[in-house]
Amino acid sequence: MDAALAFERPILEMEHKIQELKALADSTKLNLNGEVVALEARLRKVTGEVYDNLTPWERVRVSRHPQRPVTQDYINGIFEDFLELHGDRSFGDDRAIVTGFATIEARRILLVGHRKGKSVKDRLLCNFGCAHPEGYRKALEKMRLAEKLGLPIVCLVDTQGAYPGIGAEERGQARAIALNIREMFSLRVPIIAIVIGEGGSGGALGIGVGDRVAILKNAYYSVITPEGCAAILWKSADKAPEAAAALRLSAPDLFELGIVDEIIDEPLGGAHRRPQETIQNVKDFLLRSLDELQARPTEALLEARYQKFRAMGRVDES
Amino acid sequence: MAMGWSRFGKKKDMPGGLWIKCDACSTMIFRKDFTAERICPECKHHFPLSADERVQLFADEGSFEELWANMKTVDALGFKDRVSYAEKIENTRQKTGKNEAMVCGRARVLGQDLALGVMDFGFLGGSMGVVVGEKVTRLVEFANEEDLPLVIFCSSGGARMHEGALSLMQMAKTCGALQRFQARGGFYVSVLTNPTTGGVTASFASVADVILAEPGALIGFAGPRVIKETLKQDLPKGFQRAEFLLEKGQVDRIVSRTELRTTIAKLCAYATGSANPATVGAAHEVAGGATGGEGS
């Protein structure tokens, strides 16, 4: 129950009750189907109510849920084949970003994704998805390879931000991110970016420039984490819920602001409740987007990619 | 990415006083010895400059034509922390007499025409919101259309939190414009001044063809306080200073404020072939130092 979020308590209690009822029915051979069906209907209603009324901060909590599907789950669930390529050709293999060739419905793509890890050991190895410069350089190396081979690029974004450390600074964290952003405007193949969990600032954008940028319903994309923002502007990390609301970092707000092109639906009760359904939704989106983007002439694709970002943000010139 | 700005740029000199205390070495500097470059004669510490002071110091006298000076922020998020963003912006405008954290225009430096952008740390920590992003982007497009070298003086705490993901996307917008400019042969010099961090460092500041830094400037992706808190250890001496970045291969040259005009005019001459680099600025600098005097 470690993973429990306070606002999920009524849902978890009912789920537990249904489990008990089913177990009771099994052990006693009593027919409790009617009761179970009624409870399940109520569970759906309660879950819907809770999830329709999530605050921005609660959505951030959902986006970080330990059972939420991460890049590895999408790799396993979407692609028939995945061939990882590790090398950044200059310093080392950053586990926080995974790159490789992948096959989706017999179509070849290049996959780039933040890797948060599943087990505790894995998470530590991946720095919880906070990449170093070598991770961004690996991504750029492989994206250029994809361009050469004419393969579309799929980026799965899930990071709180690029790693803030001594080595990262020494090896040019800022430059690595900046270069990726600039070069992604030049790549002559379709790029699809999906924020699957956390879209944390420059660390996210470093693999986030795309012809299509989508976000899962409970994921977020922000200039800074709510905790970081609260610490600076409210002088207290406890004000993260206020900061999350002020930053307008939730999917519907981002869509309204023109930051993302599309919101990918999550199952009732969040991605962590039905990972397979979530992964299928992402797969459907990917196939549809690949069809659309691969049909476009390259020049038109690049021009539209630039114009999309060029138009972000209004100014007053009166 | 974004960081606070209150720790930087506090002016400790006393207006009208005869003496100014150096922020770095605490030497009392006699006002008459404190030239327009605002460099401590004792330790060579470079004091902060406002965008206007920078333009005056850097451009040939009377050559600067400002562009898009009226451009103002739209509070698209209706952001409010302990005070509302709209109020904060209005107060900052009143206080600084500037509309935003960036001044752009066409300028001449030692006779060399260029597109010039200067960030102003005094305006909300030089933070990049939509206006800064839009001005940089337009300046890049202007340099492209007019076939001019592009020079940007950076000074920023990072992206402006009050404009949320819209600020973040200015990193993409500016880099997208630079990609087009540079791919067509455009020449771009960025000058990193104290401090340049966060989303500005992680975007247009770091993709220049030549990257210069002022002595002692703090330059980095994450702010030192964030790194210290993450690692729970003290940072090495000189960490993230210009000299450290030079040693790590992240910048091309450290240039004293007194040499910036000549260095940049020379770089432009090398890039464009508009003048003989060997003779650029020689006559001028010998004649009396770079105080915004006559060019060519």
XYZ file of C-alpha atoms in Angstrom:
614
model
C 0.000 0.000 0.000
C 3.093 2.232 -0.117
C 2.062 3.493 -3.496
C -1.330 4.670 -2.246
C -2.263 8.233 -3.018
C -4.576 9.818 -0.458
C -7.213 10.714 -3.037
C -7.280 7.080 -4.210
C -8.257 5.732 -0.776
C -11.984 5.305 -1.518
C -11.077 3.507 -4.760
C -8.575 1.225 -3.082
C -10.995 0.384 -0.273
C -13.677 -0.662 -2.738
C -11.215 -2.653 -4.825
C -10.179 -4.423 -1.652
C -13.787 -5.119 -0.707
C -14.516 -6.628 -4.116
C -11.466 -8.871 -3.798
C -12.679 -10.057 -0.403
C -16.166 -10.720 -1.708
C -14.800 -12.753 -4.625
C -12.578 -14.734 -2.292
C -15.509 -15.371 -0.010
C -17.627 -16.545 -2.941
C -14.857 -18.908 -3.993
C -14.294 -20.410 -0.572
C -17.953 -20.775 0.422
C -19.420 -21.533 -3.026
C -22.038 -18.860 -2.331
C -23.364 -16.974 -5.341
C -22.380 -13.354 -4.677
C -22.348 -12.272 -8.335
C -25.101 -9.744 -7.823
C -23.249 -8.066 -4.970
C -19.969 -8.088 -6.896
C -21.527 -6.585 -10.011
C -23.212 -3.861 -7.975
C -19.983 -3.039 -6.166
C -18.036 -2.949 -9.403
C -20.529 -0.508 -10.864
C -20.135 1.669 -7.798
C -16.370 1.386 -8.054
C -16.471 2.668 -11.624
C -18.623 5.576 -10.562
C -16.394 6.493 -7.611
C -13.221 6.130 -9.687
C -14.697 8.335 -12.371
C -15.664 10.968 -9.831
C -12.238 10.970 -8.206
C -10.337 11.111 -11.505
C -12.577 13.705 -13.105
C -11.841 16.047 -10.231
C -8.103 15.620 -9.796
C -6.240 18.812 -8.964
C -3.112 19.576 -11.022
C -0.935 18.466 -8.104
C -2.837 15.181 -7.803
C -2.232 14.580 -11.493
C 1.478 15.142 -10.916
C 1.281 12.472 -8.206
C -0.446 10.116 -10.653
C 2.242 10.802 -13.270
C 4.830 9.588 -10.737
C 2.896 6.564 -9.525
C 5.324 3.636 -9.013
C 3.061 1.313 -10.993
C 2.626 3.710 -13.896
C 3.915 2.226 -17.157
C 7.355 3.538 -18.075
C 9.424 3.464 -21.264
C 10.433 -0.199 -20.773
C 6.754 -1.198 -20.575
C 5.961 0.632 -23.799
C 8.945 -0.980 -25.513
C 7.763 -4.433 -24.447
C 4.097 -3.750 -25.143
C 4.182 -1.894 -28.465
C 7.073 -3.201 -30.520
C 7.543 -6.645 -32.052
C 11.282 -6.138 -31.937
C 13.666 -3.816 -30.145
C 17.409 -3.651 -30.725
C 19.090 -1.369 -28.209
C 22.076 0.730 -29.277
C 24.088 2.082 -26.360
C 26.931 4.219 -27.592
C 27.253 7.983 -27.331
C 30.729 7.669 -28.948
C 32.349 10.072 -26.494
C 32.037 9.413 -22.778
C 29.797 6.636 -21.549
C 26.457 4.898 -21.625
C 23.824 6.897 -19.801
C 21.165 4.476 -18.585
C 18.703 7.348 -18.107
C 18.105 7.463 -21.860
C 17.525 4.380 -23.967
C 17.859 4.367 -27.767
C 17.486 1.684 -30.385
C 15.782 0.383 -33.501
C 12.242 -0.901 -33.056
C 9.524 -2.494 -35.179
C 5.860 -1.583 -34.901
C 3.444 -3.543 -37.124
C 6.384 -4.386 -39.373
C 7.380 -0.716 -39.683
C 10.890 0.342 -38.711
C 11.443 3.293 -36.362
C 14.097 4.667 -34.023
C 13.065 4.810 -30.400
C 14.463 7.317 -27.889
C 13.136 7.344 -24.350
C 13.886 8.425 -20.819
C 14.356 5.390 -18.622
C 13.279 5.644 -15.007
C 13.781 1.993 -14.142
C 11.429 -0.488 -12.492
C 13.228 -2.009 -9.496
C 15.023 0.030 -6.840
C 18.407 -1.053 -8.190
C 17.331 -0.247 -11.724
C 16.062 3.169 -10.707
C 19.355 4.034 -9.092
C 21.258 2.895 -12.199
C 19.061 5.138 -14.321
C 19.351 8.106 -11.959
C 15.542 8.026 -11.814
C 15.374 9.127 -15.429
C 17.539 12.229 -14.965
C 19.952 12.170 -17.888
C 23.543 13.370 -18.173
C 24.988 15.062 -21.278
C 26.064 11.682 -22.647
C 22.421 10.591 -22.657
C 21.443 13.560 -24.823
C 24.488 12.982 -27.041
C 23.582 9.324 -27.453
C 20.079 10.396 -28.460
C 21.444 12.834 -31.033
C 23.878 10.261 -32.467
C 21.054 7.787 -32.966
C 18.588 10.373 -34.272
C 21.126 11.360 -36.931
C 21.495 7.708 -37.809
C 17.718 7.453 -38.145
C 17.739 10.467 -40.440
C 20.359 8.850 -42.626
C 18.346 5.637 -42.846
C 15.053 7.453 -43.344
C 13.497 6.057 -40.156
C 10.877 8.023 -38.232
C 11.834 8.891 -34.647
C 9.644 8.194 -31.633
C 10.571 9.885 -28.354
C 9.058 8.860 -25.029
C 9.501 11.672 -22.521
C 9.487 10.877 -18.805
C 11.881 12.843 -16.600
C 11.800 15.313 -13.746
C 14.646 17.111 -15.480
C 18.238 16.716 -16.601
C 20.643 15.680 -13.843
C 22.086 18.569 -11.813
C 25.587 17.442 -10.871
C 29.277 18.266 -11.119
C 30.065 15.800 -13.913
C 27.001 16.856 -15.863
C 28.098 20.499 -15.733
C 31.721 19.679 -16.581
C 30.652 17.761 -19.638
C 28.325 20.460 -20.912
C 24.768 19.584 -19.879
C 23.399 22.863 -21.213
C 25.159 22.516 -24.543
C 24.022 18.910 -24.974
C 20.376 19.862 -24.469
C 20.608 23.010 -26.592
C 22.242 21.137 -29.447
C 19.581 18.425 -29.415
C 16.831 21.019 -29.524
C 18.442 22.859 -32.434
C 19.297 19.736 -34.391
C 15.845 18.206 -33.981
C 14.582 21.056 -36.168
C 16.886 19.890 -38.946
C 16.209 16.131 -38.963
C 14.599 15.175 -42.272
C 12.417 12.397 -40.886
C 9.139 12.541 -38.937
C 9.511 12.969 -35.171
C 6.791 12.002 -32.724
C 7.212 12.897 -29.050
C 4.946 11.591 -26.312
C 5.071 12.772 -22.710
C 4.171 9.531 -20.904
C 4.760 10.705 -17.334
C 6.851 13.697 -16.360
C 7.844 16.381 -18.834
C 10.424 18.130 -16.692
C 11.812 21.277 -18.313
C 14.904 21.293 -20.560
C 15.623 17.680 -19.723
C 12.332 16.762 -21.377
C 12.601 19.169 -24.294
C 16.079 17.785 -25.096
C 14.255 14.867 -26.756
C 10.928 16.640 -27.139
C 10.907 18.624 -30.387
C 8.482 16.881 -32.693
C 6.097 17.181 -35.614
C 3.529 15.705 -33.244
C 3.784 16.240 -29.521
C 1.249 14.324 -27.478
C 0.751 13.883 -23.765
C -1.005 11.216 -21.727
C -4.025 12.504 -19.861
C -2.397 12.451 -16.421
C 1.134 13.334 -17.467
C 2.513 16.851 -17.036
C 4.893 19.141 -18.903
C 6.440 22.091 -17.122
C 9.227 24.635 -17.059
C 10.112 23.455 -13.547
C 8.831 20.848 -11.097
C 6.063 22.132 -8.820
C 8.368 21.539 -5.840
C 11.161 23.568 -7.426
C 8.803 26.385 -8.328
C 7.290 26.426 -4.835
C 10.735 26.514 -3.227
C 11.708 29.574 -5.267
C 8.500 31.604 -5.475
C 6.724 30.528 -2.286
C 9.971 29.884 -0.370
C 8.520 26.528 0.659
C 8.410 23.190 -1.168
C 5.193 22.454 0.760
C 3.409 24.841 -1.576
C 3.879 22.453 -4.512
C 0.095 22.009 -4.920
C -0.316 25.783 -5.348
C 2.636 25.896 -7.752
C 1.251 22.985 -9.792
C -2.022 24.861 -10.228
C -0.340 28.163 -11.089
C 1.985 26.588 -13.669
C -0.951 25.130 -15.626
C 1.067 22.017 -16.300
C -1.790 19.511 -16.779
C -2.678 18.020 -20.146
C -5.896 20.012 -20.777
C -4.153 23.326 -20.003
C -1.191 22.435 -22.203
C -3.525 21.583 -25.058
C -5.327 24.884 -24.632
C -2.005 26.771 -24.592
C -0.928 25.051 -27.804
C 2.042 23.283 -26.193
C 0.802 19.802 -27.124
C -1.063 18.694 -30.245
C -3.035 15.902 -28.692
C -4.037 14.287 -25.401
C -3.865 10.488 -25.292
C -6.568 9.052 -23.062
C -5.812 6.990 -19.982
C -8.111 4.256 -18.680
C -10.519 4.963 -15.867
C -8.502 5.451 -12.699
C -5.192 6.267 -14.382
C -2.555 4.495 -16.481
C -1.270 2.481 -13.517
C -4.669 0.798 -13.057
C -4.725 -0.685 -16.582
C -1.241 -0.468 -18.117
C -2.122 -2.665 -21.113
C -4.976 -0.401 -22.119
C -2.731 2.669 -21.775
C -0.023 1.082 -23.888
C -2.598 0.194 -26.545
C -3.805 3.807 -26.648
C -0.236 4.988 -27.205
C 0.264 2.368 -29.904
C -2.887 3.478 -31.729
C -1.741 7.078 -31.587
C 1.698 6.143 -32.900
C 0.370 4.167 -35.865
C -2.040 6.913 -36.818
C 0.634 9.627 -36.525
C 3.188 7.632 -38.490
C 0.675 7.255 -41.328
C -0.051 10.963 -41.376
C 3.511 12.213 -41.079
C 5.136 9.745 -43.467
C 2.729 10.864 -46.165
C 4.088 14.419 -46.012
C 6.833 15.819 -48.239
C 10.002 16.436 -46.194
C 10.193 20.189 -46.810
C 6.593 20.686 -45.722
C 7.254 18.576 -42.642
C 10.253 20.678 -41.557
C 8.500 23.948 -42.265
C 5.446 22.904 -40.238
C 7.665 21.687 -37.390
C 9.343 25.091 -37.164
C 6.141 27.090 -37.561
C 4.453 25.108 -34.793
C 7.083 26.115 -32.225
C 7.525 29.559 -33.797
C 3.911 30.344 -32.935
C 4.133 29.451 -29.235
C 3.375 32.389 -26.947
C 1.682 35.689 -27.678
C 3.116 39.157 -27.049
C 1.597 42.616 -26.724
C 2.959 45.218 -29.141
C 0.450 47.990 -28.601
C 15.842 25.284 -15.220
C 14.451 28.388 -13.689
C 16.019 29.920 -10.644
C 15.725 32.871 -8.315
C 17.381 36.105 -9.244
C 17.479 37.963 -5.975
C 20.978 36.746 -5.129
C 22.563 38.407 -8.121
C 23.049 41.894 -9.351
C 22.416 43.778 -6.139
C 24.107 47.097 -6.484
C 26.170 47.737 -3.422
C 27.563 51.082 -4.474
C 26.161 54.192 -2.960
C 24.714 56.578 -5.523
C 26.425 59.897 -5.400
C 29.099 58.584 -3.038
C 32.772 58.964 -3.761
C 33.623 55.350 -3.069
C 32.258 52.094 -4.407
C 32.871 48.782 -2.715
C 33.902 45.879 -4.951
C 31.487 42.933 -4.700
C 34.337 40.479 -5.104
C 37.378 41.768 -3.197
C 35.747 44.430 -0.986
C 38.274 47.034 -2.125
C 36.967 50.582 -1.922
C 37.124 51.952 -5.452
C 37.388 55.709 -5.968
C 34.530 56.649 -8.277
C 36.821 58.437 -10.704
C 38.787 55.212 -11.192
C 35.613 53.339 -12.022
C 35.247 53.633 -15.798
C 32.239 52.860 -17.968
C 33.438 49.241 -18.209
C 32.702 48.944 -14.493
C 35.682 46.752 -13.729
C 37.350 46.701 -10.311
C 40.854 48.139 -10.830
C 42.113 45.903 -8.041
C 40.769 42.380 -8.787
C 39.336 42.937 -12.294
C 35.888 41.856 -11.122
C 33.305 42.723 -13.786
C 30.349 44.489 -12.191
C 26.874 43.872 -13.627
C 25.718 46.109 -16.487
C 22.167 46.924 -17.470
C 21.247 46.297 -21.094
C 21.392 50.029 -21.822
C 24.826 50.372 -20.247
C 26.002 47.380 -22.241
C 24.733 48.776 -25.527
C 26.351 52.108 -24.815
C 29.641 50.491 -23.987
C 29.635 48.019 -26.856
C 28.107 49.746 -29.888
C 29.707 52.570 -31.855
C 28.306 55.846 -30.653
C 24.905 56.640 -32.102
C 24.807 53.451 -34.153
C 22.232 51.499 -32.175
C 18.721 51.343 -33.591
C 16.458 49.508 -31.196
C 13.854 47.104 -32.541
C 10.601 45.905 -30.978
C 11.105 48.102 -27.907
C 7.375 48.156 -27.166
C 6.987 44.430 -26.934
C 5.338 43.469 -23.659
C 4.395 40.340 -21.798
C 0.951 38.817 -21.953
C 0.154 37.028 -18.696
C -1.235 33.997 -20.513
C -1.462 31.827 -17.404
C -2.921 34.390 -15.011
C -0.034 33.343 -12.773
C -0.065 34.217 -9.096
C 2.281 33.207 -6.331
C 2.440 35.442 -3.296
C 1.827 38.361 -5.647
C 0.329 38.282 -9.109
C 2.659 38.108 -12.079
C 0.856 40.993 -13.773
C 1.600 43.148 -10.741
C 5.191 41.973 -10.565
C 5.747 42.824 -14.235
C 4.161 46.247 -13.825
C 6.307 47.044 -10.780
C 9.443 45.897 -12.573
C 8.562 48.083 -15.561
C 8.128 51.074 -13.295
C 11.337 50.365 -11.427
C 13.563 49.685 -14.427
C 11.927 51.844 -17.071
C 12.194 48.829 -19.394
C 9.449 46.749 -20.948
C 11.293 43.460 -20.748
C 14.508 41.612 -19.993
C 15.986 42.015 -23.444
C 17.028 44.834 -25.752
C 17.507 44.132 -29.464
C 18.496 46.136 -32.472
C 20.892 46.887 -35.248
C 24.296 48.199 -34.209
C 27.769 48.929 -35.493
C 30.905 47.870 -33.664
C 34.195 49.286 -34.934
C 32.431 49.840 -38.223
C 31.073 46.289 -38.425
C 27.279 46.099 -38.805
C 25.559 43.464 -36.735
C 22.299 42.320 -35.166
C 22.665 42.856 -31.430
C 20.716 41.387 -28.525
C 21.427 42.181 -24.894
C 19.741 40.547 -21.935
C 19.057 42.599 -18.834
C 19.573 40.786 -15.557
C 17.985 43.662 -13.710
C 14.597 42.790 -15.210
C 13.319 39.773 -13.261
C 16.730 38.148 -13.333
C 16.969 38.263 -17.102
C 14.473 35.428 -17.126
C 13.250 34.192 -20.492
C 9.533 34.364 -20.997
C 7.671 34.680 -24.271
C 8.905 38.235 -24.953
C 12.579 37.334 -24.589
C 12.036 34.236 -26.732
C 10.162 36.216 -29.363
C 12.780 38.993 -29.440
C 15.649 36.540 -29.816
C 13.762 34.734 -32.571
C 12.975 37.957 -34.444
C 16.560 39.091 -34.071
C 17.776 35.832 -35.597
C 15.289 36.251 -38.440
C 16.393 39.884 -38.843
C 20.063 38.867 -39.019
C 19.084 36.270 -41.598
C 17.137 38.699 -43.769
C 19.709 41.505 -43.495
C 22.650 39.144 -43.845
C 24.245 40.368 -40.619
C 26.367 38.634 -38.006
C 24.411 38.008 -34.817
C 25.754 38.874 -31.362
C 23.855 38.144 -28.154
C 24.964 39.091 -24.655
C 23.430 36.570 -22.274
C 22.643 37.143 -18.639
C 19.830 35.150 -17.160
C 18.654 33.044 -14.268
C 16.819 30.801 -16.713
C 13.319 30.357 -17.991
C 10.594 32.494 -16.425
C 8.463 30.241 -14.244
C 5.508 32.628 -14.340
C 4.886 31.786 -17.982
C 4.997 28.033 -17.431
C 5.533 25.711 -20.380
C 5.263 28.693 -22.738
C 8.634 29.871 -21.365
C 10.073 26.420 -21.811
C 9.012 26.402 -25.459
C 10.970 29.593 -26.099
C 14.038 27.361 -25.867
C 12.713 25.427 -28.851
C 11.583 28.525 -30.740
C 14.945 30.304 -30.468
C 16.942 27.178 -31.341
C 14.668 26.481 -34.294
C 15.305 29.960 -35.678
C 19.049 29.579 -35.099
C 19.079 26.238 -36.886
C 17.722 27.922 -40.003
C 20.032 30.934 -39.705
C 23.179 28.905 -39.123
C 22.367 26.295 -41.769
C 22.259 29.140 -44.310
C 25.704 30.350 -43.270
C 24.716 32.908 -40.645
C 27.397 33.703 -38.074
C 26.468 33.874 -34.402
C 28.533 34.897 -31.373
C 27.163 34.564 -27.856
C 28.756 36.287 -24.904
C 28.057 34.674 -21.549
C 28.068 37.211 -18.743
C 27.464 36.831 -15.030
C 25.273 34.892 -14.491
C 23.995 32.745 -17.371
C 22.138 29.648 -16.228
C 19.125 27.428 -16.821
C 16.971 27.569 -19.906
C 18.998 30.310 -21.588
C 22.241 28.342 -21.252
C 20.381 25.218 -22.380
C 19.169 26.929 -25.544
C 20.322 29.867 -27.668
C 23.340 30.788 -25.488
C 25.072 27.452 -26.094
C 24.564 26.869 -29.813
C 26.574 29.862 -31.028
C 29.366 29.444 -33.569
C 31.715 31.192 -31.162
C 31.043 31.318 -27.436
C 32.779 33.997 -25.392
C 32.590 34.567 -21.638
C 33.397 37.476 -19.379
C 35.968 36.777 -16.648
C 34.534 35.203 -13.531
C 31.025 34.807 -14.963
C 28.888 32.073 -13.418
C 27.727 29.838 -16.259
C 25.848 26.585 -15.982
C 22.759 24.533 -16.543
C 21.683 23.950 -12.957
C 22.311 26.657 -10.391
C 25.033 25.951 -7.811
C 22.526 25.886 -4.972
C 20.442 23.194 -6.679
C 23.540 21.075 -7.321
C 24.734 21.531 -3.758
C 21.355 20.491 -2.384
C 21.157 17.486 -4.711
C 24.647 16.211 -3.954
C 24.717 17.282 -0.304
C 28.348 18.272 -0.648
C 30.344 21.439 -1.173
C 31.226 22.367 -4.729
C 34.820 22.674 -5.930
C 36.316 26.151 -5.865
C 35.723 28.033 -9.109
C 33.052 25.543 -10.199
C 30.861 26.886 -13.043
C 32.965 30.015 -13.421
C 34.086 31.117 -16.897
C 37.644 29.903 -16.262
C 36.315 26.457 -15.287
C 34.252 26.298 -18.487
C 37.249 27.272 -20.596
C 39.277 24.490 -19.012
C 36.463 22.017 -19.696
C 36.249 23.057 -23.339
C 32.804 24.601 -23.071
C 33.682 28.151 -24.178
C 36.080 29.486 -26.794
C 37.612 32.489 -25.061
C 37.369 34.517 -21.915
C 37.370 38.154 -22.931
C 37.724 41.137 -20.658
C 35.140 43.844 -21.144
C 37.849 46.173 -22.400
C 38.629 43.768 -25.275
C 35.108 42.766 -26.287
C 34.596 45.317 -29.044
C 37.826 44.425 -30.794
C 37.420 40.688 -30.325
C 33.885 40.621 -31.670
C 34.598 42.986 -34.572
C 37.560 40.794 -35.443
C 35.465 37.628 -35.251
C 32.908 39.196 -37.571
C 35.677 40.192 -39.949
C 36.953 36.615 -39.985
C 33.448 35.287 -40.554
C 32.342 37.679 -43.249
C 35.580 38.899 -44.793
C 34.220 42.441 -44.562
C 37.527 43.804 -43.264
C 41.095 42.688 -42.688
C 40.998 41.056 -39.246
C 44.635 41.979 -38.650
C 43.839 45.672 -38.621
C 40.380 45.662 -37.048
C 40.122 47.996 -34.107
C 43.845 48.613 -33.779
C 43.683 52.340 -34.363
C 40.612 52.754 -32.219
C 41.689 50.843 -29.151
C 45.080 52.557 -29.016
C 43.371 55.891 -29.386
C 41.432 55.732 -26.173
C 39.765 52.501 -25.097
C 36.333 51.133 -25.795
C 34.016 53.643 -24.276
C 31.534 53.695 -27.104
C 33.566 56.137 -29.164
C 34.035 56.401 -32.887
C 34.120 53.294 -34.969
C 36.035 52.258 -38.087
